Coordinates of C-alpha atoms and ligand atoms in Angstrom, one line a residue:
M24 CA 0.0 0.0 0.0
R25 CA 1.2 3.5 -0.7
S26 CA 0.8 5.9 2.2
P27 CA -2.1 8.3 1.7
I28 CA -0.3 11.2 3.5
P29 CA 1.9 12.5 0.5
D30 CA -1.3 12.4 -1.7
Y31 CA -3.2 14.4 0.9
L32 CA -0.4 17.0 1.1
A33 CA -0.3 17.3 -2.7
E34 CA -4.1 17.8 -2.7
V35 CA -3.8 20.5 0.0
L36 CA -1.1 22.3 -2.1
D37 CA -3.2 22.2 -5.2
D38 CA -6.2 23.6 -3.4
C39 CA -4.2 26.5 -2.0
R40 CA -2.1 27.2 -5.1
G41 CA -4.5 29.7 -6.5
G42 CA -5.0 31.7 -3.3
D43 CA -1.9 33.8 -3.6
G44 CA -1.6 37.5 -3.1
G45 CA 0.7 40.1 -1.6
A46 CA 4.3 40.5 -2.8
V47 CA 7.8 39.0 -2.2
A48 CA 9.9 41.0 0.3
D49 CA 12.1 43.5 -1.4
Y50 CA 13.6 45.4 1.4
I51 CA 16.4 42.9 1.1
P52 CA 17.3 43.2 -2.6
E53 CA 18.3 39.6 -3.0
L54 CA 14.9 38.3 -1.8
A55 CA 13.1 40.3 -4.5
R56 CA 14.7 37.8 -7.0
A57 CA 12.8 34.8 -5.5
N58 CA 10.6 32.8 -7.8
P59 CA 7.2 33.7 -6.3
E60 CA 5.5 30.6 -7.8
R61 CA 7.4 28.2 -5.5
L62 CA 5.1 26.3 -3.2
A63 CA 6.0 23.5 -0.8
I64 CA 4.9 21.7 2.3
A65 CA 6.6 19.1 4.6
L66 CA 5.7 17.2 7.8
T67 CA 8.0 15.3 10.1
T68 CA 6.8 13.1 12.9
P69 CA 8.6 12.8 16.3
D70 CA 9.7 9.3 15.3
G71 CA 11.4 10.6 12.2
A72 CA 9.1 10.1 9.2
T73 CA 9.1 13.0 6.7
Y74 CA 6.4 13.6 4.1
C75 CA 6.8 16.3 1.4
A76 CA 4.9 17.8 -1.5
G77 CA 5.8 20.5 -4.0
D78 CA 9.2 22.3 -4.1
A79 CA 10.2 20.9 -0.7
D80 CA 13.9 20.6 -1.7
A81 CA 14.2 24.2 -3.0
E82 CA 16.5 26.3 -0.9
F83 CA 15.7 29.7 0.5
S84 CA 16.9 31.8 3.5
I85 CA 15.6 30.9 6.9
Q86 CA 15.3 34.6 8.0
S87 CA 13.2 35.0 11.1
M88 CA 12.5 31.3 11.5
S89 CA 16.1 31.3 12.8
K90 CA 14.9 33.3 15.8
P91 CA 13.4 30.6 18.0
F92 CA 16.4 28.3 17.4
A93 CA 18.9 31.1 18.2
Y94 CA 16.9 31.8 21.4
G95 CA 17.0 28.1 22.3
I96 CA 20.8 28.0 21.8
A97 CA 21.2 31.2 23.9
L98 CA 19.2 29.5 26.7
L99 CA 21.6 26.6 26.5
D100 CA 24.8 28.6 26.3
A101 CA 24.1 31.6 28.6
G102 CA 21.4 30.0 30.9
F103 CA 17.8 31.1 31.6
D104 CA 18.7 33.9 34.1
A105 CA 21.1 35.7 31.8
V106 CA 18.7 35.4 28.8
L107 CA 15.7 36.6 30.8
A108 CA 17.6 39.5 32.2
K109 CA 18.2 40.8 28.7
I110 CA 15.1 39.7 26.7
G111 CA 11.4 39.7 27.8
V112 CA 8.7 37.2 26.9
E113 CA 5.8 39.6 26.3
P114 CA 4.1 39.9 22.9
S115 CA 4.8 43.3 21.4
G116 CA 1.8 43.2 19.0
E117 CA 4.1 45.1 16.6
A118 CA 5.9 44.4 13.4
F119 CA 9.1 42.4 13.3
N120 CA 11.4 45.4 12.9
E121 CA 9.7 47.6 15.5
I122 CA 12.2 48.8 18.1
S123 CA 9.9 47.8 21.0
L124 CA 12.2 48.1 24.0
E125 CA 10.7 48.0 27.5
E126 CA 10.6 51.5 29.1
G127 CA 13.3 51.9 31.7
S128 CA 15.2 48.6 31.3
G129 CA 15.6 48.9 27.5
R130 CA 15.0 45.1 27.4
P131 CA 13.5 44.0 24.0
R132 CA 10.0 42.7 24.6
N133 CA 10.5 39.2 23.2
P134 CA 13.0 37.2 21.1
M135 CA 10.8 37.0 18.0
I136 CA 11.1 40.6 17.1
N137 CA 14.4 41.8 15.7
A138 CA 15.6 43.7 18.8
G139 CA 15.1 40.5 20.9
A140 CA 16.6 38.3 18.2
I141 CA 19.7 40.5 17.9
A142 CA 20.1 40.3 21.7
A143 CA 19.6 36.5 21.6
H144 CA 22.2 36.1 18.9
S145 CA 24.7 37.9 21.1
L146 CA 24.1 35.3 23.9
I147 CA 25.2 32.4 21.7
D148 CA 28.7 31.1 22.7
G149 CA 31.5 32.7 20.5
R150 CA 33.8 35.7 20.7
N151 CA 32.6 37.3 17.4
A152 CA 30.0 37.0 14.6
E153 CA 32.0 34.3 12.9
E154 CA 32.2 32.0 15.9
R155 CA 28.6 32.5 16.9
T156 CA 27.2 31.9 13.4
E157 CA 29.4 28.9 13.0
R158 CA 28.0 27.5 16.2
F159 CA 24.5 28.3 15.0
R160 CA 25.1 26.6 11.6
E161 CA 26.5 23.5 13.3
R162 CA 23.4 23.1 15.6
M163 CA 21.0 23.7 12.8
S164 CA 22.8 21.2 10.6
L165 CA 22.3 18.6 13.4
A166 CA 18.6 19.5 13.5
A167 CA 18.2 19.2 9.7
D168 CA 20.4 16.1 9.7
R169 CA 22.5 17.5 6.8
E170 CA 25.3 20.0 6.4
L171 CA 23.8 23.5 5.9
H172 CA 25.5 26.6 4.5
Y173 CA 24.9 30.3 4.4
D174 CA 23.6 32.1 1.4
E175 CA 26.3 34.6 0.8
A176 CA 24.3 36.6 -1.7
V177 CA 21.4 37.1 0.7
Y178 CA 23.8 37.9 3.5
T179 CA 25.7 40.6 1.7
S180 CA 22.6 42.0 0.2
E181 CA 20.9 42.4 3.6
L182 CA 24.1 43.7 5.2
E183 CA 24.3 46.5 2.6
T184 CA 20.9 47.8 3.6
A185 CA 20.8 46.9 7.3
Y186 CA 20.5 50.5 8.6
R187 CA 17.5 49.8 10.7
N188 CA 18.9 46.6 12.4
I189 CA 22.2 48.4 13.0
A190 CA 20.3 51.3 14.6
I191 CA 18.5 48.7 16.8
G192 CA 22.0 47.3 17.7
Y193 CA 23.2 50.7 18.8
M194 CA 20.0 51.2 20.9
L195 CA 20.6 47.9 22.6
R196 CA 24.2 48.8 23.2
N197 CA 23.1 52.1 24.7
H198 CA 20.9 50.3 27.2
G199 CA 23.6 47.8 28.1
I200 CA 21.7 44.9 26.6
L201 CA 24.6 44.2 24.2
D202 CA 28.2 44.3 25.3
G203 CA 30.9 44.9 22.7
D204 CA 30.6 46.0 19.2
P205 CA 26.9 46.3 18.1
E206 CA 27.8 46.1 14.4
D207 CA 29.6 42.8 15.0
V208 CA 26.4 41.4 16.7
V209 CA 24.1 42.7 13.9
R210 CA 26.4 41.2 11.3
G211 CA 26.1 37.8 13.1
Y212 CA 22.3 38.1 13.4
I213 CA 22.0 38.9 9.7
R214 CA 24.2 36.0 8.8
Q215 CA 22.2 33.7 11.0
C216 CA 19.1 34.9 9.0
S217 CA 20.8 34.0 5.7
L218 CA 21.1 30.2 6.5
S219 CA 20.0 28.4 3.4
V220 CA 17.3 25.7 4.2
T221 CA 14.7 23.7 2.4
T222 CA 11.1 23.1 3.5
R223 CA 12.1 19.5 4.3
D224 CA 14.9 20.8 6.6
L225 CA 12.5 23.2 8.4
S226 CA 10.0 20.4 9.0
M227 CA 12.8 18.3 10.6
M228 CA 13.9 21.3 12.7
A229 CA 10.3 21.8 13.8
A230 CA 10.0 18.1 14.6
T231 CA 13.0 18.4 16.9
L232 CA 11.0 21.0 18.9
A233 CA 7.9 18.8 18.7
N234 CA 10.0 16.0 20.1
G235 CA 11.1 17.9 23.2
G236 CA 14.6 18.7 21.7
V237 CA 15.5 15.3 20.4
Q238 CA 16.2 15.1 16.6
S239 CA 13.6 12.7 15.4
A240 CA 15.6 10.8 12.8
T241 CA 19.0 10.5 14.6
G242 CA 17.7 10.4 18.2
R243 CA 20.3 12.9 19.2
R244 CA 19.3 15.3 22.0
L245 CA 19.9 18.9 20.8
S246 CA 18.1 20.9 23.5
G247 CA 16.6 20.4 27.0
D248 CA 12.9 20.1 27.8
R249 CA 12.7 23.4 29.6
A250 CA 14.5 25.3 26.8
V251 CA 12.1 23.8 24.3
R252 CA 9.1 24.7 26.4
Q253 CA 10.3 28.2 26.7
T254 CA 11.0 28.5 23.0
L255 CA 7.5 27.1 22.0
S256 CA 5.8 29.5 24.4
V257 CA 7.3 32.6 22.9
M258 CA 6.6 31.2 19.4
M259 CA 3.0 30.7 20.5
T260 CA 2.6 34.2 21.9
C261 CA 4.9 36.3 19.7
G262 CA 5.8 34.1 16.6
M263 CA 3.5 35.7 14.0
Y264 CA 4.4 39.3 14.4
D265 CA 1.3 41.5 14.8
A266 CA -0.9 38.7 13.5
A267 CA -0.2 36.5 16.6
G268 CA -3.8 36.7 17.9
D269 CA -5.4 35.8 14.5
W270 CA -2.9 33.0 14.1
M271 CA -3.6 31.6 17.6
T272 CA -7.4 31.5 17.1
A273 CA -7.4 30.3 13.5
V274 CA -4.5 27.9 13.5
G275 CA -3.6 27.4 17.1
I276 CA -0.1 26.0 17.0
P277 CA 3.2 27.6 17.9
A278 CA 4.8 28.9 14.7
K279 CA 7.4 31.3 13.2
S280 CA 7.4 32.9 9.8
G281 CA 10.3 34.4 7.8
V282 CA 10.3 37.1 5.2
A283 CA 11.7 34.7 2.5
G284 CA 8.2 33.0 2.7
G285 CA 8.7 30.1 5.0
I286 CA 6.5 29.3 8.0
L287 CA 7.3 26.5 10.5
G288 CA 4.9 25.2 13.1
V289 CA 5.3 22.8 16.0
L290 CA 2.5 20.6 17.4
P291 CA 4.2 19.3 20.6
G292 CA 4.4 15.6 20.7
Q293 CA 2.8 15.2 17.3
V294 CA 4.4 16.8 14.3
G295 CA 6.7 19.5 12.9
I296 CA 5.3 21.3 9.8
A297 CA 6.9 23.6 7.3
V298 CA 5.5 25.5 4.3
F299 CA 7.1 27.8 1.7
S300 CA 5.6 30.3 -0.7
P301 CA 7.4 33.7 -1.2
R302 CA 4.6 36.2 -1.5
L303 CA 3.9 37.9 1.8
D304 CA 0.7 39.4 3.3
A305 CA 0.5 42.8 5.0
H306 CA 1.9 41.3 8.2
G307 CA 5.0 39.9 6.5
N308 CA 3.7 36.3 6.7
S309 CA 3.6 34.1 3.6
T310 CA 0.1 34.5 2.1
R311 CA -0.3 30.9 0.8
G312 CA 1.7 29.6 3.8
V313 CA -1.0 31.0 6.2
K314 CA -3.7 29.4 4.1
L315 CA -1.9 26.0 4.1
F316 CA -1.6 26.1 7.8
E317 CA -5.3 27.0 8.3
R318 CA -6.3 24.2 6.0
L319 CA -4.0 21.6 7.8
S320 CA -5.2 22.8 11.2
D321 CA -8.9 22.4 10.2
D322 CA -8.5 19.1 8.4
M323 CA -6.2 17.4 10.9
G324 CA -7.6 18.9 14.1
L325 CA -4.2 20.4 15.0
H326 CA -5.4 23.4 17.1
L327 CA -3.7 23.2 20.6
M328 CA -7.0 24.1 22.3
E329 CA -8.8 21.2 20.7
V330 CA -7.7 18.2 22.8
P331 CA -9.8 15.1 23.3
P332 CA -10.4 14.2 26.9
V333 CA -7.8 11.7 27.9
G334 CA -8.5 10.8 31.5
R335 CA -10.7 7.6 31.2
S336 CA -8.8 6.2 28.2
V337 CA -5.8 5.6 30.5
L338 CA -7.8 3.0 32.5
R339 CA -7.9 -0.1 30.3
G340 CA -9.9 -2.1 32.8
H341 CA -10.4 -3.2 36.4
D342 CA -11.1 -6.8 37.2
Q343 CA -10.8 -9.3 40.0
R344 CA -8.7 -12.3 39.4
G345 CA -9.1 -14.7 42.4
D346 CA -8.2 -12.7 45.4
T347 CA -6.5 -10.0 43.5
H348 CA -7.7 -6.7 42.1
V349 CA -6.0 -5.8 38.8
F350 CA -6.1 -2.3 37.4
G351 CA -4.9 -2.3 33.8
L352 CA -3.4 1.1 32.7
Q353 CA -2.4 2.2 29.2
G354 CA -0.9 4.9 27.0
V355 CA 0.7 8.1 28.4
I356 CA -0.4 9.0 31.9
R357 CA -0.6 12.6 32.8
F358 CA -2.5 14.3 35.6
A359 CA -6.0 13.6 34.2
G360 CA -5.2 10.0 33.6
A361 CA -3.7 9.4 37.1
E362 CA -6.7 11.1 38.6
A363 CA -9.1 8.8 36.7
V364 CA -7.1 5.7 37.9
V365 CA -7.0 6.9 41.5
R366 CA -10.7 7.7 41.5
E367 CA -11.5 4.2 40.2
V368 CA -9.4 2.7 43.0
V369 CA -11.1 4.9 45.6
E370 CA -14.6 4.1 44.4
A371 CA -14.0 0.4 44.0
D372 CA -13.9 -0.2 47.7
L373 CA -11.7 -3.2 47.4
P374 CA -12.5 -6.2 49.5
H375 CA -9.3 -8.2 49.0
R376 CA -5.8 -7.4 50.1
E377 CA -3.9 -7.9 46.9
V378 CA -3.9 -4.9 44.5
V379 CA -2.0 -4.9 41.2
L380 CA -1.4 -1.9 38.9
D381 CA -0.5 -3.3 35.5
L382 CA 1.7 -0.8 33.7
T383 CA 2.6 -3.2 30.9
R384 CA 0.9 -1.0 28.2
V385 CA 2.0 2.3 29.6
H386 CA 4.6 4.1 27.6
G387 CA 5.0 7.4 29.5
V388 CA 4.2 8.9 32.9
S389 CA 4.5 12.6 33.6
D390 CA 6.0 13.7 36.9
V391 CA 2.7 14.7 38.5
A392 CA 1.1 11.5 37.4
R393 CA 3.9 9.5 38.9
R394 CA 3.6 11.3 42.2
V395 CA -0.2 10.8 42.3
L396 CA 0.1 7.1 41.6
L397 CA 2.8 6.6 44.2
E398 CA 0.9 8.5 46.8
A399 CA -2.1 6.2 46.1
V400 CA 0.3 3.2 46.6
R401 CA 1.4 4.7 49.9
R402 CA -2.1 5.2 51.1
L403 CA -3.3 1.8 50.0
T404 CA -0.4 0.2 51.9
L405 CA -0.4 2.3 55.1
H406 CA -4.0 3.3 55.5
D407 CA -5.9 0.4 53.9
D408 CA -3.5 -2.4 54.7
K409 CA -3.3 -3.5 51.0
Q410 CA -0.4 -5.3 49.4
V411 CA 0.4 -3.4 46.2
T412 CA 2.3 -4.9 43.2
L413 CA 3.3 -3.1 40.1
V414 CA 3.6 -4.9 36.8
D415 CA 6.2 -2.7 35.2
P416 CA 8.4 -4.6 32.7
E417 CA 9.9 -1.4 31.2
G418 CA 10.6 0.3 34.6
I419 CA 8.2 3.2 33.7
L420 CA 7.9 4.1 37.3
D421 CA 11.7 3.8 37.7
D422 CA 12.6 3.3 41.4
P423 CA 9.1 3.5 42.8
D424 CA 9.7 4.8 46.3
A425 CA 6.3 5.8 47.7
G426 CA 7.7 7.4 50.8
D427 CA 7.4 6.4 54.5
G428 CA 9.2 3.2 53.8
V429 CA 6.6 2.0 51.3
R430 CA 8.1 0.2 48.3
P431 CA 5.7 -1.7 46.2
R432 CA 6.8 -5.1 44.8
V433 CA 7.6 -4.8 41.1
I434 CA 7.3 -7.7 38.7
A435 CA 7.8 -8.0 35.0
S436 CA 4.5 -9.8 34.1
L437 CA 1.4 -11.1 35.8
D438 CA 2.3 -14.6 34.5
E439 CA 5.6 -14.4 36.4
D440 CA 3.6 -13.8 39.6
R441 CA 1.2 -16.7 39.2
G442 CA 3.1 -19.1 37.1
T443 CA 0.0 -19.4 34.9
P444 CA -0.9 -17.5 31.7
A445 CA -2.8 -14.3 32.3
D446 CA -6.4 -14.5 31.3
Ligands
LIG15 N1 16.7 39.3 8.4 C1 15.4 39.8 8.4 C2 15.4 41.2 9.2 O1 16.0 41.3 10.2 C3 14.5 38.9 9.1 C4 13.1 39.4 9.1 C5 12.0 38.4 9.1 O2 12.2 37.3 8.5 O3 11.0 38.6 9.6 O4 14.9 42.1 8.7

């Protein structure tokens, strides 16, 4: 069988092909030379499958889509405190090149507008623009799983007309947000924006964020959970310039656009998406790119605020086998799932002493769910005088210390316990 997904993507591209409008960015002369007809889409899953349609291997410059990644690298290199001291996380509701500095502190409002992105670039490890951009290129090559290069023509073209960004650099220097030579930092930022990428590369980068910082094809960890959460949060609130509210309501996934016509979006835990079409709308976002995302979000139910209730689905079943109560759990357990399990245990009013929580089909437990489950184990043992056993072949609850000296017995399968096949 051929997967239906590439055919679906091709169909979506065809449907959105005609809905173009706006104009290619021309304030960077080299971008004005882009072929406006190009159109591409790519999806990458957290386990490394990529699907593409259209011109997904055509290269263009990453531009502002570099901003979330540079911010993530700055968080790793300089640490949260240093980054937050210099760059805020409030949406500015203004255009990308607005100066938007906080009154008094001079802190840029967020890392997705140029002022904040220039400050973020300066916090990447390196003594000068060359070293910082080389570090950026190396990290991004790991995320795309191929060696990337800078587009020299786009870089020099933007540098020649970068008066506004240089002015922003001097403003930041004046407020003590940048140390050292502001022109060196702005040069580095502009080079960072000229990284040459394809739509396929961008979907893999987006999938790395969707996957909590682990590159989905190579399995290599490129960022920490907290840095990814921070990055996605600012993408969600500030990623689409002054259209962030429209985007959140209509599409509802963290995203970032760039003036060369790309948009990347991240649905945490599910998919990284990238689209490319060079003509831009009045906000500076790709016209057809926005349409593609709206369509995907509708068709595929991607909106972050549209989440099916998960609680009950974690409880596979509760039955009594001889003198033992067995609670079968499944899937990924988070707060709502753990609460559903605990409620079932509380309401069941168990007559027998042996209680088994079977975690064989569980493949993830969040921190809060782990605490809720272990606290239930502790109470069952100490208050209700039960004998609790965990069936946990994968060690999902890793070192299940329930506190007050309570350590449930852990076995690899129910058969092991009884010496008979489980029914
Ligand atoms: N390098 C561009 C600039 O600073 C990026 C803008 C964008 O993609 O929004 O003007």
